[in-house]
mmCIF file of C-alpha atoms in Angstrom:
data_model
loop_
_atom_site.group_PDB
_atom_site.id
_atom_site.type_symbol
_atom_site.label_atom_id
_atom_site.label_comp_id
_atom_site.label_asym_id
_atom_site.label_seq_id
_atom_site.Cartn_x
_atom_site.Cartn_y
_atom_site.Cartn_z
ATOM 1 C CA UNK A 1371 69.905 31.340 -23.972
ATOM 2 C CA UNK A 1372 69.194 27.952 -25.793
ATOM 3 C CA UNK A 1373 67.057 26.935 -22.409
ATOM 4 C CA UNK A 1374 65.195 30.069 -22.648
ATOM 5 C CA UNK A 1375 64.432 29.624 -25.853
ATOM 6 C CA UNK A 1376 63.484 25.995 -25.570
ATOM 7 C CA UNK A 1377 61.227 27.152 -22.664
ATOM 8 C CA UNK A 1378 59.600 29.616 -24.832
ATOM 9 C CA UNK A 1379 58.873 27.408 -27.418
ATOM 10 C CA UNK A 1380 57.278 25.000 -24.931
ATOM 11 C CA UNK A 1381 55.109 27.829 -23.745
ATOM 12 C CA UNK A 1382 54.183 28.648 -27.333
ATOM 13 C CA UNK A 1383 53.440 25.368 -28.218
ATOM 14 C CA UNK A 1384 50.074 24.758 -26.658
ATOM 15 C CA UNK A 1385 48.784 28.013 -27.644
ATOM 16 C CA UNK A 1386 49.552 27.034 -31.466
ATOM 17 C CA UNK A 1387 47.979 23.329 -30.675
ATOM 18 C CA UNK A 1388 44.896 25.459 -29.496
ATOM 19 C CA UNK A 1389 44.522 27.329 -32.295
ATOM 20 C CA UNK A 1390 44.900 24.439 -34.567
ATOM 21 C CA UNK A 1391 42.563 22.581 -32.408
ATOM 22 C CA UNK A 1392 39.850 25.212 -32.208
ATOM 23 C CA UNK A 1393 36.484 23.673 -33.646
ATOM 24 C CA UNK A 1394 35.450 25.058 -37.135
ATOM 25 C CA UNK A 1395 31.988 26.250 -37.709
ATOM 26 C CA UNK A 1396 29.819 23.440 -39.415
ATOM 27 C CA UNK A 1397 28.861 24.508 -42.903
ATOM 28 C CA UNK A 1398 26.888 21.326 -43.578
ATOM 29 C CA UNK A 1399 26.585 19.885 -47.207
ATOM 30 C CA UNK A 1400 28.758 22.247 -49.891
ATOM 31 C CA UNK A 1401 27.536 20.355 -52.938
ATOM 32 C CA UNK A 1402 29.317 18.214 -55.138
ATOM 33 C CA UNK A 1403 32.362 20.111 -56.861
ATOM 34 C CA UNK A 1404 33.575 17.386 -59.227
ATOM 35 C CA UNK A 1405 30.008 17.510 -61.268
ATOM 36 C CA UNK A 1406 31.580 15.424 -64.267
ATOM 37 C CA UNK A 1407 31.528 12.158 -62.175
ATOM 38 C CA UNK A 1408 27.644 12.815 -61.686
ATOM 39 C CA UNK A 1409 27.399 13.223 -65.145
ATOM 40 C CA UNK A 1410 29.474 10.033 -65.919
ATOM 41 C CA UNK A 1411 27.406 7.932 -63.810
ATOM 42 C CA UNK A 1412 24.187 9.563 -64.901
ATOM 43 C CA UNK A 1413 25.253 8.606 -68.727
ATOM 44 C CA UNK A 1414 25.915 4.941 -67.759
ATOM 45 C CA UNK A 1415 22.456 4.887 -65.753
ATOM 46 C CA UNK A 1416 20.595 6.213 -69.202
ATOM 47 C CA UNK A 1417 22.741 3.700 -71.310
ATOM 48 C CA UNK A 1418 21.771 0.675 -68.869
ATOM 49 C CA UNK A 1419 18.303 1.476 -68.820
ATOM 50 C CA UNK A 1420 18.061 1.808 -72.614
ATOM 51 C CA UNK A 1421 19.916 -1.595 -73.256
ATOM 52 C CA UNK A 1422 18.553 -3.733 -70.428
ATOM 53 C CA UNK A 1423 14.727 -2.356 -69.513
ATOM 54 C CA UNK A 1424 13.666 -0.742 -72.936
ATOM 55 C CA UNK A 1425 15.723 -3.535 -74.893
ATOM 56 C CA UNK A 1426 14.370 -6.104 -72.885
ATOM 57 C CA UNK A 1427 13.614 -9.051 -75.526
ATOM 58 C CA UNK A 1428 10.228 -9.286 -74.156
ATOM 59 C CA UNK A 1429 9.157 -5.912 -75.354
ATOM 60 C CA UNK A 1430 9.574 -7.267 -78.984
ATOM 61 C CA UNK A 1431 7.566 -9.788 -81.085
ATOM 62 C CA UNK A 1432 9.262 -12.912 -81.260
ATOM 63 C CA UNK A 1433 11.974 -11.917 -78.448
ATOM 64 C CA UNK A 1434 14.140 -10.402 -81.168
ATOM 65 C CA UNK A 1435 15.006 -6.466 -81.554
ATOM 66 C CA UNK A 1436 14.297 -6.543 -84.974
ATOM 67 C CA UNK A 1437 10.440 -7.383 -84.408
ATOM 68 C CA UNK A 1438 7.605 -5.217 -83.869
ATOM 69 C CA UNK A 1439 7.739 -3.631 -80.263
ATOM 70 C CA UNK A 1440 4.919 -5.122 -78.424
ATOM 71 C CA UNK A 1441 4.441 -1.931 -75.617
ATOM 72 C CA UNK A 1442 5.597 1.468 -75.130
ATOM 73 C CA UNK A 1443 9.269 0.463 -73.843
ATOM 74 C CA UNK A 1444 10.030 -1.434 -77.064
ATOM 75 C CA UNK A 1445 8.721 1.521 -78.941
ATOM 76 C CA UNK A 1446 11.093 3.776 -77.187
ATOM 77 C CA UNK A 1447 14.016 1.379 -77.652
ATOM 78 C CA UNK A 1448 13.092 1.946 -81.562
ATOM 79 C CA UNK A 1449 14.051 5.808 -81.281
ATOM 80 C CA UNK A 1450 17.664 4.663 -81.716
ATOM 81 C CA UNK A 1451 21.124 5.557 -80.217
ATOM 82 C CA UNK A 1452 19.947 9.179 -79.638
ATOM 83 C CA UNK A 1453 17.637 7.817 -76.871
ATOM 84 C CA UNK A 1454 20.436 6.720 -74.343
ATOM 85 C CA UNK A 1455 21.949 10.137 -74.825
ATOM 86 C CA UNK A 1456 18.880 11.899 -73.923
ATOM 87 C CA UNK A 1457 18.165 9.764 -70.989
ATOM 88 C CA UNK A 1458 21.934 10.383 -69.896
ATOM 89 C CA UNK A 1459 20.729 14.260 -69.991
ATOM 90 C CA UNK A 1460 17.484 13.417 -68.114
ATOM 91 C CA UNK A 1461 19.479 11.351 -65.277
ATOM 92 C CA UNK A 1462 21.901 14.105 -65.162
ATOM 93 C CA UNK A 1463 19.209 16.900 -64.514
ATOM 94 C CA UNK A 1464 17.549 14.432 -61.738
ATOM 95 C CA UNK A 1465 20.757 13.806 -60.032
ATOM 96 C CA UNK A 1466 21.983 17.616 -59.925
ATOM 97 C CA UNK A 1467 18.318 18.308 -58.606
ATOM 98 C CA UNK A 1468 18.657 15.909 -55.687
ATOM 99 C CA UNK A 1469 22.190 17.582 -55.246
ATOM 100 C CA UNK A 1470 20.861 21.051 -55.375
ATOM 101 C CA UNK A 1471 17.990 20.350 -53.006
ATOM 102 C CA UNK A 1472 20.347 18.905 -50.260
ATOM 103 C CA UNK A 1473 22.991 22.018 -50.713
ATOM 104 C CA UNK A 1474 20.413 24.521 -50.866
ATOM 105 C CA UNK A 1475 18.624 23.221 -47.643
ATOM 106 C CA UNK A 1476 21.959 23.250 -45.735
ATOM 107 C CA UNK A 1477 22.229 26.808 -47.047
ATOM 108 C CA UNK A 1478 18.899 27.574 -45.725
ATOM 109 C CA UNK A 1479 19.938 26.524 -42.023
ATOM 110 C CA UNK A 1480 17.845 25.113 -39.291
ATOM 111 C CA UNK A 1481 14.207 26.128 -39.461
ATOM 112 C CA UNK A 1482 12.182 28.677 -41.660
ATOM 113 C CA UNK A 1483 14.194 31.311 -43.171
ATOM 114 C CA UNK A 1484 11.378 33.880 -43.116
ATOM 115 C CA UNK A 1485 11.007 33.617 -39.547
ATOM 116 C CA UNK A 1486 14.530 33.671 -38.584
ATOM 117 C CA UNK A 1487 14.863 37.069 -40.677
ATOM 118 C CA UNK A 1488 11.876 38.756 -38.828
ATOM 119 C CA UNK A 1489 13.480 37.581 -35.352
ATOM 120 C CA UNK A 1490 16.829 38.735 -36.260
ATOM 121 C CA UNK A 1491 15.429 42.260 -37.371
ATOM 122 C CA UNK A 1492 13.528 42.566 -34.289
ATOM 123 C CA UNK A 1493 16.595 41.800 -32.076
ATOM 124 C CA UNK A 1494 18.456 44.635 -34.060
ATOM 125 C CA UNK A 1495 15.618 47.184 -33.566
ATOM 126 C CA UNK A 1496 15.609 46.708 -29.898
ATOM 127 C CA UNK A 1497 19.469 47.059 -29.823
ATOM 128 C CA UNK A 1498 20.168 43.496 -28.790
ATOM 129 C CA UNK A 1499 23.088 42.273 -30.817
ATOM 130 C CA UNK A 1500 23.839 39.293 -28.508
ATOM 131 C CA UNK A 1501 20.494 37.865 -29.322
ATOM 132 C CA UNK A 1502 20.840 38.356 -33.111
ATOM 133 C CA UNK A 1503 23.876 36.423 -32.751
ATOM 134 C CA UNK A 1504 22.435 33.797 -30.822
ATOM 135 C CA UNK A 1505 19.856 33.508 -33.583
ATOM 136 C CA UNK A 1506 22.497 33.029 -36.168
ATOM 137 C CA UNK A 1507 24.359 30.330 -34.273
ATOM 138 C CA UNK A 1508 21.120 28.603 -33.892
ATOM 139 C CA UNK A 1509 20.244 28.952 -37.602
ATOM 140 C CA UNK A 1510 23.444 28.147 -39.177
ATOM 141 C CA UNK A 1511 23.229 28.218 -43.072
ATOM 142 C CA UNK A 1512 24.276 30.806 -45.525
ATOM 143 C CA UNK A 1513 21.901 33.237 -44.372
ATOM 144 C CA UNK A 1514 22.967 33.201 -40.754
ATOM 145 C CA UNK A 1515 26.835 33.246 -41.748
ATOM 146 C CA UNK A 1516 26.256 36.293 -43.795
ATOM 147 C CA UNK A 1517 24.332 38.058 -40.885
ATOM 148 C CA UNK A 1518 27.249 36.951 -38.281
ATOM 149 C CA UNK A 1519 29.660 38.640 -40.407
ATOM 150 C CA UNK A 1520 27.499 41.723 -40.492
ATOM 151 C CA UNK A 1521 27.190 41.633 -36.716
ATOM 152 C CA UNK A 1522 31.137 41.551 -36.529
ATOM 153 C CA UNK A 1523 31.371 44.493 -38.499
ATOM 154 C CA UNK A 1524 28.827 46.015 -36.469
ATOM 155 C CA UNK A 1525 30.695 45.672 -33.320
ATOM 156 C CA UNK A 1526 33.964 47.040 -34.616
ATOM 157 C CA UNK A 1527 32.352 50.055 -36.262
ATOM 158 C CA UNK A 1528 30.848 50.901 -32.704
ATOM 159 C CA UNK A 1529 34.115 51.901 -31.489
ATOM 160 C CA UNK A 1530 36.127 52.715 -34.982
ATOM 161 C CA UNK A 1531 37.570 56.244 -35.112
ATOM 162 C CA UNK A 1532 36.056 57.212 -38.535
ATOM 163 C CA UNK A 1533 33.111 59.036 -40.013
ATOM 164 C CA UNK A 1534 29.452 57.405 -40.251
ATOM 165 C CA UNK A 1535 29.568 57.273 -43.935
ATOM 166 C CA UNK A 1536 32.638 55.081 -43.981
ATOM 167 C CA UNK A 1537 31.277 52.915 -40.899
ATOM 168 C CA UNK A 1538 28.175 52.367 -42.879
ATOM 169 C CA UNK A 1539 30.135 51.729 -46.090
ATOM 170 C CA UNK A 1540 32.602 49.242 -44.241
ATOM 171 C CA UNK A 1541 29.323 47.156 -42.953
ATOM 172 C CA UNK A 1542 28.045 47.039 -46.400
ATOM 173 C CA UNK A 1543 31.357 45.768 -47.678
ATOM 174 C CA UNK A 1544 31.387 43.287 -45.264
ATOM 175 C CA UNK A 1545 28.148 42.077 -46.196
ATOM 176 C CA UNK A 1546 28.894 41.980 -49.827
ATOM 177 C CA UNK A 1547 32.148 39.931 -49.315
ATOM 178 C CA UNK A 1548 30.393 37.579 -47.131
ATOM 179 C CA UNK A 1549 27.583 37.104 -49.853
ATOM 180 C CA UNK A 1550 29.971 36.424 -52.360
ATOM 181 C CA UNK A 1551 31.808 33.785 -50.263
ATOM 182 C CA UNK A 1552 28.372 32.002 -49.844
ATOM 183 C CA UNK A 1553 26.868 32.101 -53.436
ATOM 184 C CA UNK A 1554 29.136 29.929 -55.051
ATOM 185 C CA UNK A 1555 27.730 27.290 -52.659
ATOM 186 C CA UNK A 1556 24.132 27.955 -53.499
ATOM 187 C CA UNK A 1557 24.701 28.412 -57.122
ATOM 188 C CA UNK A 1558 26.962 25.504 -57.860
ATOM 189 C CA UNK A 1559 26.015 23.116 -60.736
ATOM 190 C CA UNK A 1560 23.047 25.308 -61.664
ATOM 191 C CA UNK A 1561 24.867 26.162 -64.988
ATOM 192 C CA UNK A 1562 24.476 22.293 -65.846
ATOM 193 C CA UNK A 1563 20.907 22.274 -65.212
ATOM 194 C CA UNK A 1564 20.478 25.578 -67.494
ATOM 195 C CA UNK A 1565 22.659 23.947 -70.381
ATOM 196 C CA UNK A 1566 20.538 20.581 -70.464
ATOM 197 C CA UNK A 1567 17.382 23.028 -70.921
ATOM 198 C CA UNK A 1568 18.852 23.777 -74.057
ATOM 199 C CA UNK A 1569 20.925 20.870 -74.781
ATOM 200 C CA UNK A 1570 17.774 18.420 -74.549
ATOM 201 C CA UNK A 1571 15.804 20.215 -77.040
ATOM 202 C CA UNK A 1572 18.789 20.376 -79.601
ATOM 203 C CA UNK A 1573 19.650 16.565 -79.272
ATOM 204 C CA UNK A 1574 15.768 15.653 -79.673
ATOM 205 C CA UNK A 1575 16.139 17.885 -83.087
ATOM 206 C CA UNK A 1576 19.341 15.835 -83.771
ATOM 207 C CA UNK A 1577 17.634 12.554 -83.094
ATOM 208 C CA UNK A 1578 14.278 13.812 -85.053
ATOM 209 C CA UNK A 1579 16.316 14.917 -87.963
ATOM 210 C CA UNK A 1580 18.080 11.585 -88.073
ATOM 211 C CA UNK A 1581 14.579 9.871 -87.819
ATOM 212 C CA UNK A 1582 13.180 11.593 -90.603
ATOM 213 C CA UNK A 1583 16.111 11.180 -92.879
ATOM 214 C CA UNK A 1584 15.606 7.339 -92.482
ATOM 215 C CA UNK A 1585 12.088 7.740 -93.284
ATOM 216 C CA UNK A 1586 12.884 9.556 -96.820
ATOM 217 C CA UNK A 1587 15.709 7.220 -97.487
ATOM 218 C CA UNK A 1588 12.974 4.461 -97.292
ATOM 219 C CA UNK A 1589 10.654 6.098 -99.454
ATOM 220 C CA UNK A 1590 13.362 6.693 -101.909
ATOM 221 C CA UNK A 1591 14.564 3.179 -101.924
ATOM 222 C CA UNK A 1592 11.198 1.253 -102.015
ATOM 223 C CA UNK A 1593 8.451 3.922 -103.058
ATOM 224 C CA UNK A 1594 5.032 3.481 -101.184
ATOM 225 C CA UNK A 1595 5.619 -0.538 -100.341
ATOM 226 C CA UNK A 1596 8.318 -0.267 -97.554
ATOM 227 C CA UNK A 1597 6.065 0.965 -95.071
ATOM 228 C CA UNK A 1598 7.989 -0.945 -92.164
ATOM 229 C CA UNK A 1599 10.916 1.199 -92.835
ATOM 230 C CA UNK A 1600 9.040 4.264 -93.240
ATOM 231 C CA UNK A 1601 7.038 3.910 -90.190
ATOM 232 C CA UNK A 1602 10.358 2.913 -88.113
ATOM 233 C CA UNK A 1603 11.808 6.151 -89.447
ATOM 234 C CA UNK A 1604 8.745 8.101 -88.221
ATOM 235 C CA UNK A 1605 8.522 6.345 -84.862
ATOM 236 C CA UNK A 1606 12.235 7.025 -84.228
ATOM 237 C CA UNK A 1607 11.804 10.909 -85.101
ATOM 238 C CA UNK A 1608 8.819 11.114 -82.883
ATOM 239 C CA UNK A 1609 10.431 9.148 -79.677
ATOM 240 C CA UNK A 1610 13.389 11.470 -79.812
ATOM 241 C CA UNK A 1611 11.077 14.562 -80.033
ATOM 242 C CA UNK A 1612 8.983 13.399 -77.015
ATOM 243 C CA UNK A 1613 12.256 12.265 -74.896
ATOM 244 C CA UNK A 1614 13.779 15.517 -75.660
ATOM 245 C CA UNK A 1615 11.176 17.700 -74.792
ATOM 246 C CA UNK A 1616 10.343 15.843 -71.471
ATOM 247 C CA UNK A 1617 13.986 16.338 -70.417
ATOM 248 C CA UNK A 1618 13.979 19.971 -71.276
ATOM 249 C CA UNK A 1619 10.847 20.617 -69.235
ATOM 250 C CA UNK A 1620 12.117 18.519 -66.101
ATOM 251 C CA UNK A 1621 15.391 20.998 -66.576
ATOM 252 C CA UNK A 1622 13.036 24.154 -66.914
ATOM 253 C CA UNK A 1623 11.214 23.355 -63.455
ATOM 254 C CA UNK A 1624 14.027 22.421 -61.599
ATOM 255 C CA UNK A 1625 16.160 25.361 -62.880
ATOM 256 C CA UNK A 1626 13.551 27.831 -61.774
ATOM 257 C CA UNK A 1627 12.680 26.265 -58.763
ATOM 258 C CA UNK A 1628 16.272 26.282 -57.626
ATOM 259 C CA UNK A 1629 16.825 30.109 -58.614
ATOM 260 C CA UNK A 1630 13.680 31.005 -56.815
ATOM 261 C CA UNK A 1631 14.747 29.388 -53.696
ATOM 262 C CA UNK A 1632 18.295 31.168 -53.890
ATOM 263 C CA UNK A 1633 16.486 34.585 -54.597
ATOM 264 C CA UNK A 1634 14.455 34.071 -51.197
ATOM 265 C CA UNK A 1635 17.777 33.372 -49.541
ATOM 266 C CA UNK A 1636 19.675 36.429 -50.860
ATOM 267 C CA UNK A 1637 16.555 38.792 -50.353
ATOM 268 C CA UNK A 1638 16.553 37.733 -46.524
ATOM 269 C CA UNK A 1639 20.232 38.335 -46.402
ATOM 270 C CA UNK A 1640 19.715 41.942 -48.103
ATOM 271 C CA UNK A 1641 16.748 42.619 -46.134
ATOM 272 C CA UNK A 1642 18.551 41.910 -42.695
ATOM 273 C CA UNK A 1643 21.549 44.019 -43.751
ATOM 274 C CA UNK A 1644 19.446 46.747 -44.835
ATOM 275 C CA UNK A 1645 18.008 46.817 -41.159
ATOM 276 C CA UNK A 1646 21.189 46.315 -39.740
ATOM 277 C CA UNK A 1647 22.697 49.393 -41.163
ATOM 278 C CA UNK A 1648 19.406 51.361 -40.553
ATOM 279 C CA UNK A 1649 19.671 50.523 -36.839
ATOM 280 C CA UNK A 1650 23.374 51.324 -36.690
ATOM 281 C CA UNK A 1651 22.918 54.931 -38.176
ATOM 282 C CA UNK A 1652 19.737 55.289 -35.573
ATOM 283 C CA UNK A 1653 21.611 54.172 -32.599
ATOM 284 C CA UNK A 1654 25.073 55.897 -33.494
ATOM 285 C CA UNK A 1655 24.161 59.223 -34.922
ATOM 286 C CA UNK A 1656 27.101 61.313 -36.174
ATOM 287 C CA UNK A 1657 27.989 64.352 -33.804
#
C-alpha cells in the first residue's frame, strides 16, 4: 500500500508542478500601491528646490538671503516656509500624473481602444467568438481582460441548462465582477490628485494670511516708515497665492484628464458587453 501511495504521489507531482508553472497572464504596470513613498520623495524634492535653487545666494543682493531679491527666483524664495510645502504638493501631482499615465496606458492595452471595440463587436455580430478572444489576447489591458471574462461566461451559458433570463444575468454579473477587479488599477492614486486640488488652494490661502499678518504687524510697529517689512509681507502673501493657484490648476487638469481616460475605457467595456448580450439573445433564442 505504501509503494502504491508513493507511485501515486510521483504521478501527481508533475501535474501539480505543471499547474504552478503555468504562465500567468501579463497585466502590465499595475501602479504604485505605496503612494506615501512618492509623496515623501516629492516633498524632499520640493524642499531641495526651495533651499538650493530658489535660495541660491546669487539670487539676492550682496549674496545674502536678507538682501533684496535680484530676480523672480529670489522673490519666490521670500514667500517663506509655506512655499516648499506648496512645491511638495506640486511635485506630488507631477509624480502621480506620470504614474497614472503609465498605468492607464497599460490598462488601455496595445493599439487603439476604439478600434479594438469595433473589431470585437464585429466579430460578435458574426458569431465568431474565437476571433473575439484572439483580439483580446492581442490587445491585452483592462478592456481586453473584461471582455475575455464576458466571453468565457458566454461560452459557459451556451450549454447551461437554465432559462434565458438567468443566462443573460450571469453574463452581466461576470462583466460587473471583471470590471470591479480592473477599476482599482485604473483609479488608484487619483484621490490623492483630487485632494491636492483643494489642498493646494487652502495652503496658498494659509500662506497668504501669514503674509498679510506680517504686513499689518509691520504697519503697527513702524507706521508708514517701515516699507521694507511691509513689502516683504505683501510679497510673501502674493507668492504663496500664485504658487497655490498654479498647483491647484495643474491638479484639476490632471484629474479631469485621467477621469476622462477612465470613462472612455469603461464605456468601451460596457459597449462591448451590451453587444455580447444582445448577440447571445439573438443566437440562442429561448424555446
